[in-house]
Coordinates of C-alpha atoms and ligand atoms in Angstrom, one line a residue:
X1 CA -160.6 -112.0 -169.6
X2 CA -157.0 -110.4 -169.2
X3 CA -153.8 -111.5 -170.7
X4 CA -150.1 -111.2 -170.4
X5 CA -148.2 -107.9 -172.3
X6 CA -146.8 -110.3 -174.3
X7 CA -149.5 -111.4 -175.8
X8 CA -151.0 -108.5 -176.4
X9 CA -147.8 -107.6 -178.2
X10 CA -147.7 -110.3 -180.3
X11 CA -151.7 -110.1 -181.5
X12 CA -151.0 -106.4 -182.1
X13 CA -147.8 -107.1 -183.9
X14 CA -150.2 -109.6 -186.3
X15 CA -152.2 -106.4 -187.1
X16 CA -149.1 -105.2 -187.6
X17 CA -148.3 -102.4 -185.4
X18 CA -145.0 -101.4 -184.5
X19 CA -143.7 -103.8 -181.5
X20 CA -140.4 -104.5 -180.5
X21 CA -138.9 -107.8 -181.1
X22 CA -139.0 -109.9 -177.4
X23 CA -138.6 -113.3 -175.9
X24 CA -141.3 -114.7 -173.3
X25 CA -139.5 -117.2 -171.0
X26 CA -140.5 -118.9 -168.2
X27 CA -137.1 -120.7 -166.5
X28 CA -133.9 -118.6 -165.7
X29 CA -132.0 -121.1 -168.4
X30 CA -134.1 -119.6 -171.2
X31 CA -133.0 -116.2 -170.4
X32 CA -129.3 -116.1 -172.1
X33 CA -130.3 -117.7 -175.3
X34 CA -133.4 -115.4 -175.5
X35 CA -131.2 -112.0 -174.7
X36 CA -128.6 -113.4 -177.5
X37 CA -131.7 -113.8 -179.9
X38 CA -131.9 -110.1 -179.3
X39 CA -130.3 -107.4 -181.0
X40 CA -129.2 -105.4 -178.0
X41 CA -127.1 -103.9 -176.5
X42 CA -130.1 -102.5 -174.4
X43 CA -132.5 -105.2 -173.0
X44 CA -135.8 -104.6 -171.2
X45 CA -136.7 -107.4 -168.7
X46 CA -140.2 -107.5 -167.7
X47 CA -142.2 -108.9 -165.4
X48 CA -145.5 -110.5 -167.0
X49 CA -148.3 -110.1 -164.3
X50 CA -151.8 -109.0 -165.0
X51 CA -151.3 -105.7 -163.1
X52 CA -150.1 -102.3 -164.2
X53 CA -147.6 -99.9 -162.6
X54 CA -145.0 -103.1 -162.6
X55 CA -142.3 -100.3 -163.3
X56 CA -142.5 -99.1 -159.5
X57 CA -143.3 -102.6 -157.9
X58 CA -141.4 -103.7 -155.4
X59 CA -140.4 -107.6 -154.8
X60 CA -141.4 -108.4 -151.6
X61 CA -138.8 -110.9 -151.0
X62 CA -136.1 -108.7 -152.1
X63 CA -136.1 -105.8 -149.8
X64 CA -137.1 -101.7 -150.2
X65 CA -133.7 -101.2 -152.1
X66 CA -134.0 -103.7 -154.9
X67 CA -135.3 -102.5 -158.5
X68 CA -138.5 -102.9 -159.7
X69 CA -140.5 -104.8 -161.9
X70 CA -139.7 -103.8 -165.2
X71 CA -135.6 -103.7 -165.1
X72 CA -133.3 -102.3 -168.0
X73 CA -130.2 -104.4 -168.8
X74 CA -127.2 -103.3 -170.9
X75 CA -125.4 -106.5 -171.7
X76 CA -126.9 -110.4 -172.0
X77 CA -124.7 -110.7 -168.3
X78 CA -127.0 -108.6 -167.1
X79 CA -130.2 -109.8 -168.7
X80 CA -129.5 -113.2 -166.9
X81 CA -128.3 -111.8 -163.7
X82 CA -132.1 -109.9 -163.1
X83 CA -133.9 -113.3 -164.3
X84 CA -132.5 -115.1 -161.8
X85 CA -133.3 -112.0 -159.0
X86 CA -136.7 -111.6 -160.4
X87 CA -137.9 -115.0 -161.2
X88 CA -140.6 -116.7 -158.7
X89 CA -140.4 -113.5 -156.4
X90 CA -143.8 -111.7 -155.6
X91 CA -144.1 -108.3 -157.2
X92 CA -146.6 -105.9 -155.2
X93 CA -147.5 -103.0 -157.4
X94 CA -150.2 -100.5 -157.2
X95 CA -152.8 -102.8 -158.7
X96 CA -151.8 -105.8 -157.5
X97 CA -153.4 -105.3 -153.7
X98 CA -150.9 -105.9 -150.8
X99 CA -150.2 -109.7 -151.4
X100 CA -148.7 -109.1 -155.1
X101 CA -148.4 -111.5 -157.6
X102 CA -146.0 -114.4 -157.9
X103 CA -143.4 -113.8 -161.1
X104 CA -144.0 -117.0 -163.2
X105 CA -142.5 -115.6 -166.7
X106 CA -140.5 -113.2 -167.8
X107 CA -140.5 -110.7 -171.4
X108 CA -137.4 -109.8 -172.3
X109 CA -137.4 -107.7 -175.0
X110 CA -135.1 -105.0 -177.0
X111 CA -134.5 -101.5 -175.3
X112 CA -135.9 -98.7 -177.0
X113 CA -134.7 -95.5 -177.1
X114 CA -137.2 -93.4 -175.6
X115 CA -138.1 -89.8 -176.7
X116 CA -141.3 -88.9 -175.3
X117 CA -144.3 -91.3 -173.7
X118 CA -147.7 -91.2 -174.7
X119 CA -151.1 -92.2 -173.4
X120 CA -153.3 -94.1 -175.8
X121 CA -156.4 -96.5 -175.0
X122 CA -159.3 -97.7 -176.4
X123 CA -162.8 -98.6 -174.8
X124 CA -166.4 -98.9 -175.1
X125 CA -167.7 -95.1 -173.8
X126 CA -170.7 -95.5 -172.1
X127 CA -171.9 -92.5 -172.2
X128 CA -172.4 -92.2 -176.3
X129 CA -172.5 -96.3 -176.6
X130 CA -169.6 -96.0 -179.3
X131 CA -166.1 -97.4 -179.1
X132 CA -163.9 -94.5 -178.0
X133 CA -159.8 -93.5 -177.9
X134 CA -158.4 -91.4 -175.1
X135 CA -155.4 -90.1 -175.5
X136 CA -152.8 -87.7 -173.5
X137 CA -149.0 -86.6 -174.3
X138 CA -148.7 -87.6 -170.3
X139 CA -147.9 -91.5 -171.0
X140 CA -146.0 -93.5 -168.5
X141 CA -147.5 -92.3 -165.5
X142 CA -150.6 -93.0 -163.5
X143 CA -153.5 -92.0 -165.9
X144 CA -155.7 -91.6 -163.2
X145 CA -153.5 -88.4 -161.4
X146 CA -153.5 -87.0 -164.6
X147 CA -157.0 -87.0 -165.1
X148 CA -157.9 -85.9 -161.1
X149 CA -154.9 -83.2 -161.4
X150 CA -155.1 -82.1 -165.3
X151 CA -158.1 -83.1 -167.5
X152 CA -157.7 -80.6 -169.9
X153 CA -154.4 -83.3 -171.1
X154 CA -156.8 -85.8 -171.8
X155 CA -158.8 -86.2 -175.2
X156 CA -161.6 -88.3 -176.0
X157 CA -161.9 -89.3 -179.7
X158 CA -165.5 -91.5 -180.3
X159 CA -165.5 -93.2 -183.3
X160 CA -168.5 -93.9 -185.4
X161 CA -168.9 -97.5 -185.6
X162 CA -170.2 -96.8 -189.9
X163 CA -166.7 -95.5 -190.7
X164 CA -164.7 -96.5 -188.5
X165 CA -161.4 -94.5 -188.0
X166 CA -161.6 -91.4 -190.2
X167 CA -158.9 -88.9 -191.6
X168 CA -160.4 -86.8 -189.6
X169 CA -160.2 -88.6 -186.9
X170 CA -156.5 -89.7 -187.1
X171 CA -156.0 -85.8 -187.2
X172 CA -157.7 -84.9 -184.1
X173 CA -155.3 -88.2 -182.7
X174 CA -152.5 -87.0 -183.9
X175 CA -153.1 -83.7 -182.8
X176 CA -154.4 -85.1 -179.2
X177 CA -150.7 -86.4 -179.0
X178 CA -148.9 -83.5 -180.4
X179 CA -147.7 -85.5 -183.4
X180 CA -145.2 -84.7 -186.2
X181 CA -142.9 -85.7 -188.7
X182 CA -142.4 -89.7 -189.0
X183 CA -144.3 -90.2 -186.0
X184 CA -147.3 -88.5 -187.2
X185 CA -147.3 -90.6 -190.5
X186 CA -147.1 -93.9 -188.3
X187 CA -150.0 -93.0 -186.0
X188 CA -152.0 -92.4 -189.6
X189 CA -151.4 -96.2 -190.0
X190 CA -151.1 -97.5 -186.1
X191 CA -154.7 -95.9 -185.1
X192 CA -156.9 -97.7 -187.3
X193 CA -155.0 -101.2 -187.1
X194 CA -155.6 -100.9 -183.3
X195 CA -159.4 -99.9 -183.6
X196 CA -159.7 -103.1 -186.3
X197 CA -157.9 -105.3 -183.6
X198 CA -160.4 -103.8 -181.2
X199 CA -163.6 -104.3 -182.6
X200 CA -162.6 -107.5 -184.3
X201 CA -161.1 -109.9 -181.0
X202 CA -164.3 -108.0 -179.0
X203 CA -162.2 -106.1 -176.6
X204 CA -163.0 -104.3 -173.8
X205 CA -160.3 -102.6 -172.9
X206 CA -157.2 -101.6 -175.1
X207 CA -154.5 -99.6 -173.1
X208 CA -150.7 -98.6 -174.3
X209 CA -149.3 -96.7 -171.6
X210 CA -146.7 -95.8 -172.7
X211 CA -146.4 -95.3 -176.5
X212 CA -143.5 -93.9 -177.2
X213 CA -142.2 -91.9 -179.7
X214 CA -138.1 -92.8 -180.5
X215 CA -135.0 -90.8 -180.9
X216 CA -135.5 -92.3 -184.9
X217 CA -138.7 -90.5 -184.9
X218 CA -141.1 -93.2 -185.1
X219 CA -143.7 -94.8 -183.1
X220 CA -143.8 -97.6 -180.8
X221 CA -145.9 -100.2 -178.4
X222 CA -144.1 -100.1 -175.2
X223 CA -146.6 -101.3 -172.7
X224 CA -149.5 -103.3 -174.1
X225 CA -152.8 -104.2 -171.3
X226 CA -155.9 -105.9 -173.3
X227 CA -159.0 -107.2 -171.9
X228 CA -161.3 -109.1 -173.8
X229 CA -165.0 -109.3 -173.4
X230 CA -165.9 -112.4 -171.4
X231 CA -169.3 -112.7 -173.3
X232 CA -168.0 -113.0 -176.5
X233 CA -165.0 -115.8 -175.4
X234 CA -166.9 -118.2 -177.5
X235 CA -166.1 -116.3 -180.8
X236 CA -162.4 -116.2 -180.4
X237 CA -161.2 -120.2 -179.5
X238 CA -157.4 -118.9 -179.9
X239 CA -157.5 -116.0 -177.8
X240 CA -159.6 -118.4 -174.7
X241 CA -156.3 -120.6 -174.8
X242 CA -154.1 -117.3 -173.7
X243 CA -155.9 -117.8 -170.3
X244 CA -153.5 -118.0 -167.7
X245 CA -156.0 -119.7 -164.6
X246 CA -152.4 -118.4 -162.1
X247 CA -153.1 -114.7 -162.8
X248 CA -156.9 -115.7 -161.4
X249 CA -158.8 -116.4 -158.2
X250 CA -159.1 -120.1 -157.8
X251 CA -163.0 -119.5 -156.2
X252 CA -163.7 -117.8 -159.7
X253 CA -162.1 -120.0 -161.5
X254 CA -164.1 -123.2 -160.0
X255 CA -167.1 -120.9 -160.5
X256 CA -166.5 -120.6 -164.0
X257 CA -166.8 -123.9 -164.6
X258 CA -170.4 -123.8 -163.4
X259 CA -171.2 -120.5 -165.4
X260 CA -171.8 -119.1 -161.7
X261 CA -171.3 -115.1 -161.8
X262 CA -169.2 -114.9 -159.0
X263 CA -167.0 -112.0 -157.8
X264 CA -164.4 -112.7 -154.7
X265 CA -164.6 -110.0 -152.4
X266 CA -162.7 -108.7 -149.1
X267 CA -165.7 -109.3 -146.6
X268 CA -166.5 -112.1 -144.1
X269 CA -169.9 -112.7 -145.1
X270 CA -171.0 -114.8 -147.9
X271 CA -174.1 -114.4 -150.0
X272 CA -176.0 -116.7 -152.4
X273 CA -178.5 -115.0 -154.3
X274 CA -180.2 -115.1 -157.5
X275 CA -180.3 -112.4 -160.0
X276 CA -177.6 -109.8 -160.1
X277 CA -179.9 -106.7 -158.7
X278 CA -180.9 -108.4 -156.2
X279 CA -177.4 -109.4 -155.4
X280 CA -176.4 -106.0 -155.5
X281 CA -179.0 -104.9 -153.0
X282 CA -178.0 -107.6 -150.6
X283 CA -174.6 -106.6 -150.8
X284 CA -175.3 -102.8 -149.8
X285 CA -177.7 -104.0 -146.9
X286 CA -174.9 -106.0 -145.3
X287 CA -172.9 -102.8 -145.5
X288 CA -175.6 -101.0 -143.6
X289 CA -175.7 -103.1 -140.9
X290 CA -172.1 -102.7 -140.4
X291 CA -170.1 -105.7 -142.1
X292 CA -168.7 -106.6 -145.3
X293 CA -170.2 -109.0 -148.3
X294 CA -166.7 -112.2 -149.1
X295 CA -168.4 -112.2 -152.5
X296 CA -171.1 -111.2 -155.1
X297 CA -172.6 -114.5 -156.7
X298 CA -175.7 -114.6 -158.8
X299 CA -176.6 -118.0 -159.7
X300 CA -179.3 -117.3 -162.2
X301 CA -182.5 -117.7 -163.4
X302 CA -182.2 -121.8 -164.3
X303 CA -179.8 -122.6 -161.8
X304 CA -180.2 -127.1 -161.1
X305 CA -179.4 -128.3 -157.4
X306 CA -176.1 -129.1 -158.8
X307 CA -175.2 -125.6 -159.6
X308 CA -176.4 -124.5 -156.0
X309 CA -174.9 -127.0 -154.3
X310 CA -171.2 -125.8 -155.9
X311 CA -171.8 -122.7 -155.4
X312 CA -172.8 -123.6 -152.1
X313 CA -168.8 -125.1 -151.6
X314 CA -167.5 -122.2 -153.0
X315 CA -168.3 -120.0 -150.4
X316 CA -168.0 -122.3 -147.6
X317 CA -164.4 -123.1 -149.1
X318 CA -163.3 -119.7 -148.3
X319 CA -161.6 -119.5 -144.8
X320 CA -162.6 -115.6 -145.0
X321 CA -166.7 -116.0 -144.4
X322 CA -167.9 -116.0 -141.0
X323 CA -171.3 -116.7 -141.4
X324 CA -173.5 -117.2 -145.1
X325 CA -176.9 -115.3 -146.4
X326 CA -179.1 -117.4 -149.1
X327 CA -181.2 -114.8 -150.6
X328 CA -183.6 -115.8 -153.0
X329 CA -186.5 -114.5 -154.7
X330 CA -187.9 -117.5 -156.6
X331 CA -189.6 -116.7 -160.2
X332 CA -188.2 -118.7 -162.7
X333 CA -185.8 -120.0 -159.9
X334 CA -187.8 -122.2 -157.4
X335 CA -187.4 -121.7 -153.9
X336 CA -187.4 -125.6 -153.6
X337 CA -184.2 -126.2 -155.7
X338 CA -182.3 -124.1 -153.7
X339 CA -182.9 -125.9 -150.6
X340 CA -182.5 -128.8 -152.0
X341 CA -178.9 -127.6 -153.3
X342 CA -178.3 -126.4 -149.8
X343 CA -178.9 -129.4 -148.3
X344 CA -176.9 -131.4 -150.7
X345 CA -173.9 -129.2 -149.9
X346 CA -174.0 -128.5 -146.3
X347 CA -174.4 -132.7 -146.3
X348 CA -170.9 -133.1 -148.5
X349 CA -169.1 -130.3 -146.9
X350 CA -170.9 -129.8 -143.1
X351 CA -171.7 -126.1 -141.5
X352 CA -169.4 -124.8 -139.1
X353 CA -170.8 -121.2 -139.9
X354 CA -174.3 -119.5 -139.0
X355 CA -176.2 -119.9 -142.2
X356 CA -179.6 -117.2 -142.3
X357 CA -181.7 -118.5 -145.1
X358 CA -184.5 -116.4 -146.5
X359 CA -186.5 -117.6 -149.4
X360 CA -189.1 -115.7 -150.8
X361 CA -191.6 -116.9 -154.2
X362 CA -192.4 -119.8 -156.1
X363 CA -192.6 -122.9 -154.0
X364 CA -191.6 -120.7 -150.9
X365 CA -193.4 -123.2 -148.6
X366 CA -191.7 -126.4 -150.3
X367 CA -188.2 -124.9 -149.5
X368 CA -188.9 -123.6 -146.2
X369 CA -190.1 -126.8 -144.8
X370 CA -187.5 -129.1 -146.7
X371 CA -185.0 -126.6 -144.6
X372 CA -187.1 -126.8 -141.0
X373 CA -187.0 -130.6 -141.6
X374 CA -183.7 -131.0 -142.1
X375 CA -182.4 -130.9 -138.7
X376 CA -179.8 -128.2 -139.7
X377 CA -179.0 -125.2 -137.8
X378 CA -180.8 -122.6 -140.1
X379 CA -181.8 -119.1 -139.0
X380 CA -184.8 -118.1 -141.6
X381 CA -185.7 -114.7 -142.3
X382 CA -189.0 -113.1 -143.2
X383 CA -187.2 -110.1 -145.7
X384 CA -184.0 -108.6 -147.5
X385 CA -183.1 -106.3 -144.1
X386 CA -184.6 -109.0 -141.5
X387 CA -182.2 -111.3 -143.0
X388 CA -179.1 -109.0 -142.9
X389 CA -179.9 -107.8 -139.5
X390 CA -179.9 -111.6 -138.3
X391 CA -177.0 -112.6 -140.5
X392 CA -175.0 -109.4 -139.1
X393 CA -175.7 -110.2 -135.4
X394 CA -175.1 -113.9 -135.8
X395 CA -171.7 -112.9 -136.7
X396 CA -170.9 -110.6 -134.1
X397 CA -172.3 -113.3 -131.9
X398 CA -170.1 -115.9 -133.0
Ligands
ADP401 P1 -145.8 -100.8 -166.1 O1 -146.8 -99.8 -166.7 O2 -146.4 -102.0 -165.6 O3 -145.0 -100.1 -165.1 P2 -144.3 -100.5 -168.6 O4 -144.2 -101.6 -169.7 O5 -145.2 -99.4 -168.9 O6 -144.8 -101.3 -167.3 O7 -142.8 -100.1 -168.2 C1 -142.6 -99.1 -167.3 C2 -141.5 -98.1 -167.9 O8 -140.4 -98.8 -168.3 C3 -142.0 -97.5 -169.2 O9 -142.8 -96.3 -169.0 C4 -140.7 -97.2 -169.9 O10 -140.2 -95.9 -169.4 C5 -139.8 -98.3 -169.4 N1 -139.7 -99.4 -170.5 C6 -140.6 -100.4 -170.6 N2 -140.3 -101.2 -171.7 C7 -139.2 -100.6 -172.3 C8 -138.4 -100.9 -173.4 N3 -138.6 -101.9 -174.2 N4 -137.3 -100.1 -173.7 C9 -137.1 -99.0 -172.9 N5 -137.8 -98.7 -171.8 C10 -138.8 -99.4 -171.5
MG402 MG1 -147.3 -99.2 -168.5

């Protein structure tokens, strides 16, 4: 789960790390009192998306010319004149994909004087299982050009989950970042705030790019991006209400609610399968044969004809699949549920696609007959590439 910079900033700021003071607002009539709440005379307007590289977004309603995304403002005039340009408009940045994302609130926060910009994130490093920083003096810029064009700028510091940050470690940090003076005796106290803040909200994903260091010497949190384990949501009641279901895909968020792991994807065919190798594997065999999966969905081990028959609507509901592949390998799952959540759906919502069922397992003849029964227009398949070759040339048929 993602949230805004804002909030990030303000969790951080309870661990107390060094974050400027800012107003979130929502409505272009909040933006003067906010900016007078400030203590200027340099504002920083924000756009609060859950994408990166807002900086060099462009509004696609405004025209190549206009500013971007993250808009410096020298008087409270001008603070309220960029709310009301920036406001509702659709910001397309690197990461947001071509469509951008709708503006709905705005941070406006105090202007720092900026000396230098760091690089500084933390994450779970798969490769020794520990919590991990990475850190380069290259902040404000697209990390990953500086780690294809120079990784010898970019540090990894693992931390030993025992000790937690160490002297030592805050040395190699601080060194990592070419640290000194005032700034170096902040990042002695800033580091180990944001691994505690890390470990203890069950992050995944901890990035501040940039921090910066100031003309005053010190350190601060310019940028803040924090994702949070999904897994552990249950733990953490206050951080679940931060959820903001506009910054997400409505598909995922209706297969939330069924505890359906469901991914929305560019592709035209949909696929309902059970477990999440064998999701995977149907995935690449639609590739192979030449098209493109509209989503990964797993729907478990205990999945009830309820839960198949959402997930069902789910991928019929997107206007993007031309045609749908039920692969299922029944074990604990039984090949009878499924087409009994099948039926259930295709009954509430029809078929106007080419469906290609292939059902493999316990109760495989159960399912397969309630399907041949049904009267519907089912192609079945014997196996994982029969099914994709049919499912592939249905499409192109169609
Ligand atoms: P993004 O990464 O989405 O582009 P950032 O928050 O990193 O957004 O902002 C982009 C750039 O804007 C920063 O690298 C910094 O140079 C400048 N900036 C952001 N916030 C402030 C601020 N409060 N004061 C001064 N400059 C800022
Ligand atoms: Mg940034």
């Amino acid at each position: 789960m993602n949230i805004h910079e804002h909030q990030a900033k303000a969790l951080l700021k309870e661990y107390g790390a060094p974050v400027a003071e800012g107003v979130a607002i929502f409505s272009a009539d909040e933006a003067e009192a906010a900016a007078k709440s400030l203590p200027g005379p340099l504002y920083v307007v924000k756009s609060q998306i859950h994408a990166g590289g807002r900086g060099k977004g462009k509004f696609t309603e405004l025209g190549p010319d206009a500013k971007g995304g993250v808009r410096l403002a020298k008087s409270v005039d001008e603070v309220v004149a960029n709310v009301k340009e920036m406001l509702g408009n659709t910001l397309v940045t690197k990461q947001t994909g071509p469509a951008g994302k709708q503006v709905n609130r705005l941070y406006i926060e105090d202007g720092a004087d900026i000396e230098s910009e760091l690089y500084l994130s933390i994450l779970v490093d798969r490769e020794t299982g520990r919590v991990a920083f990475v850190a380069s003096t290259e902040g404000g810029m697209d990390i990953e050009a500086v780690a294809e064009e120079t990784p010898e700028k970019i540090h990894t510091i693992v931390i030993d989950p025992d000790t937690g940050v160490t002297d030592a470690d805050i040395v190699k940090l601080s060194d990592a970042f070419g640290l000194s003076g005032e700034a170096r005796v902040d990042g002695g106290t800033l580091f180990p705030i944001l691994y505690n803040a890390f470990v203890e909200k069950d992050m995944s994903l901890l990035e501040i790019n940039p921090l910066i260091v100031m003309t005053d010497g010190h350190l601060r949190v310019l940028d803040a991006k924090v994702s949070f384990d999904g897994n552990a949501m249950f733990r953490h009641p206050d951080i679940a209400e931060l959820r903001d279901l506009s910054e997400e895909d409505e598909k995922e968020i209706e297969a939330s609610k069924w505890d359906l792991a469901y991914v929305a994807l560019d592709g035209n065919i949909g696929c309902m399968v059970n477990g999440a190798g064998l999701a995977m594997s149907t995935m690449d065999i639609i590739k192979l044969y030449g098209e493109e999966p509209a989503n990964f969905l797993d729907v478990g081990g205990g999945a009830t004809a309820e839960k198949v028959t959402a997930a069902f609507k789910i991928i019929t509901a997107d206007p993007a699949v031309k045609g749908i592949l039920v692969n299922i390998f029944g074990g604990i799952m039984r090949c009878d549920v499924i087409a009994e959540g099948v039926l259930k759906a295709v009954k509430e919502v029809g078929l106007e696609v080419p469906l290609v069922v292939r059902l493999e397992g316990t109760r495989v003849a159960e399912g397969q007959k309630m399907i041949n029964e049904s009267g519907l227009n089912v192609i079945s398949a014997n196996d994982l590439d029969d099914a994709a070759q049919k499912i592939v040339a249905a499409i192109k048929g169609a």
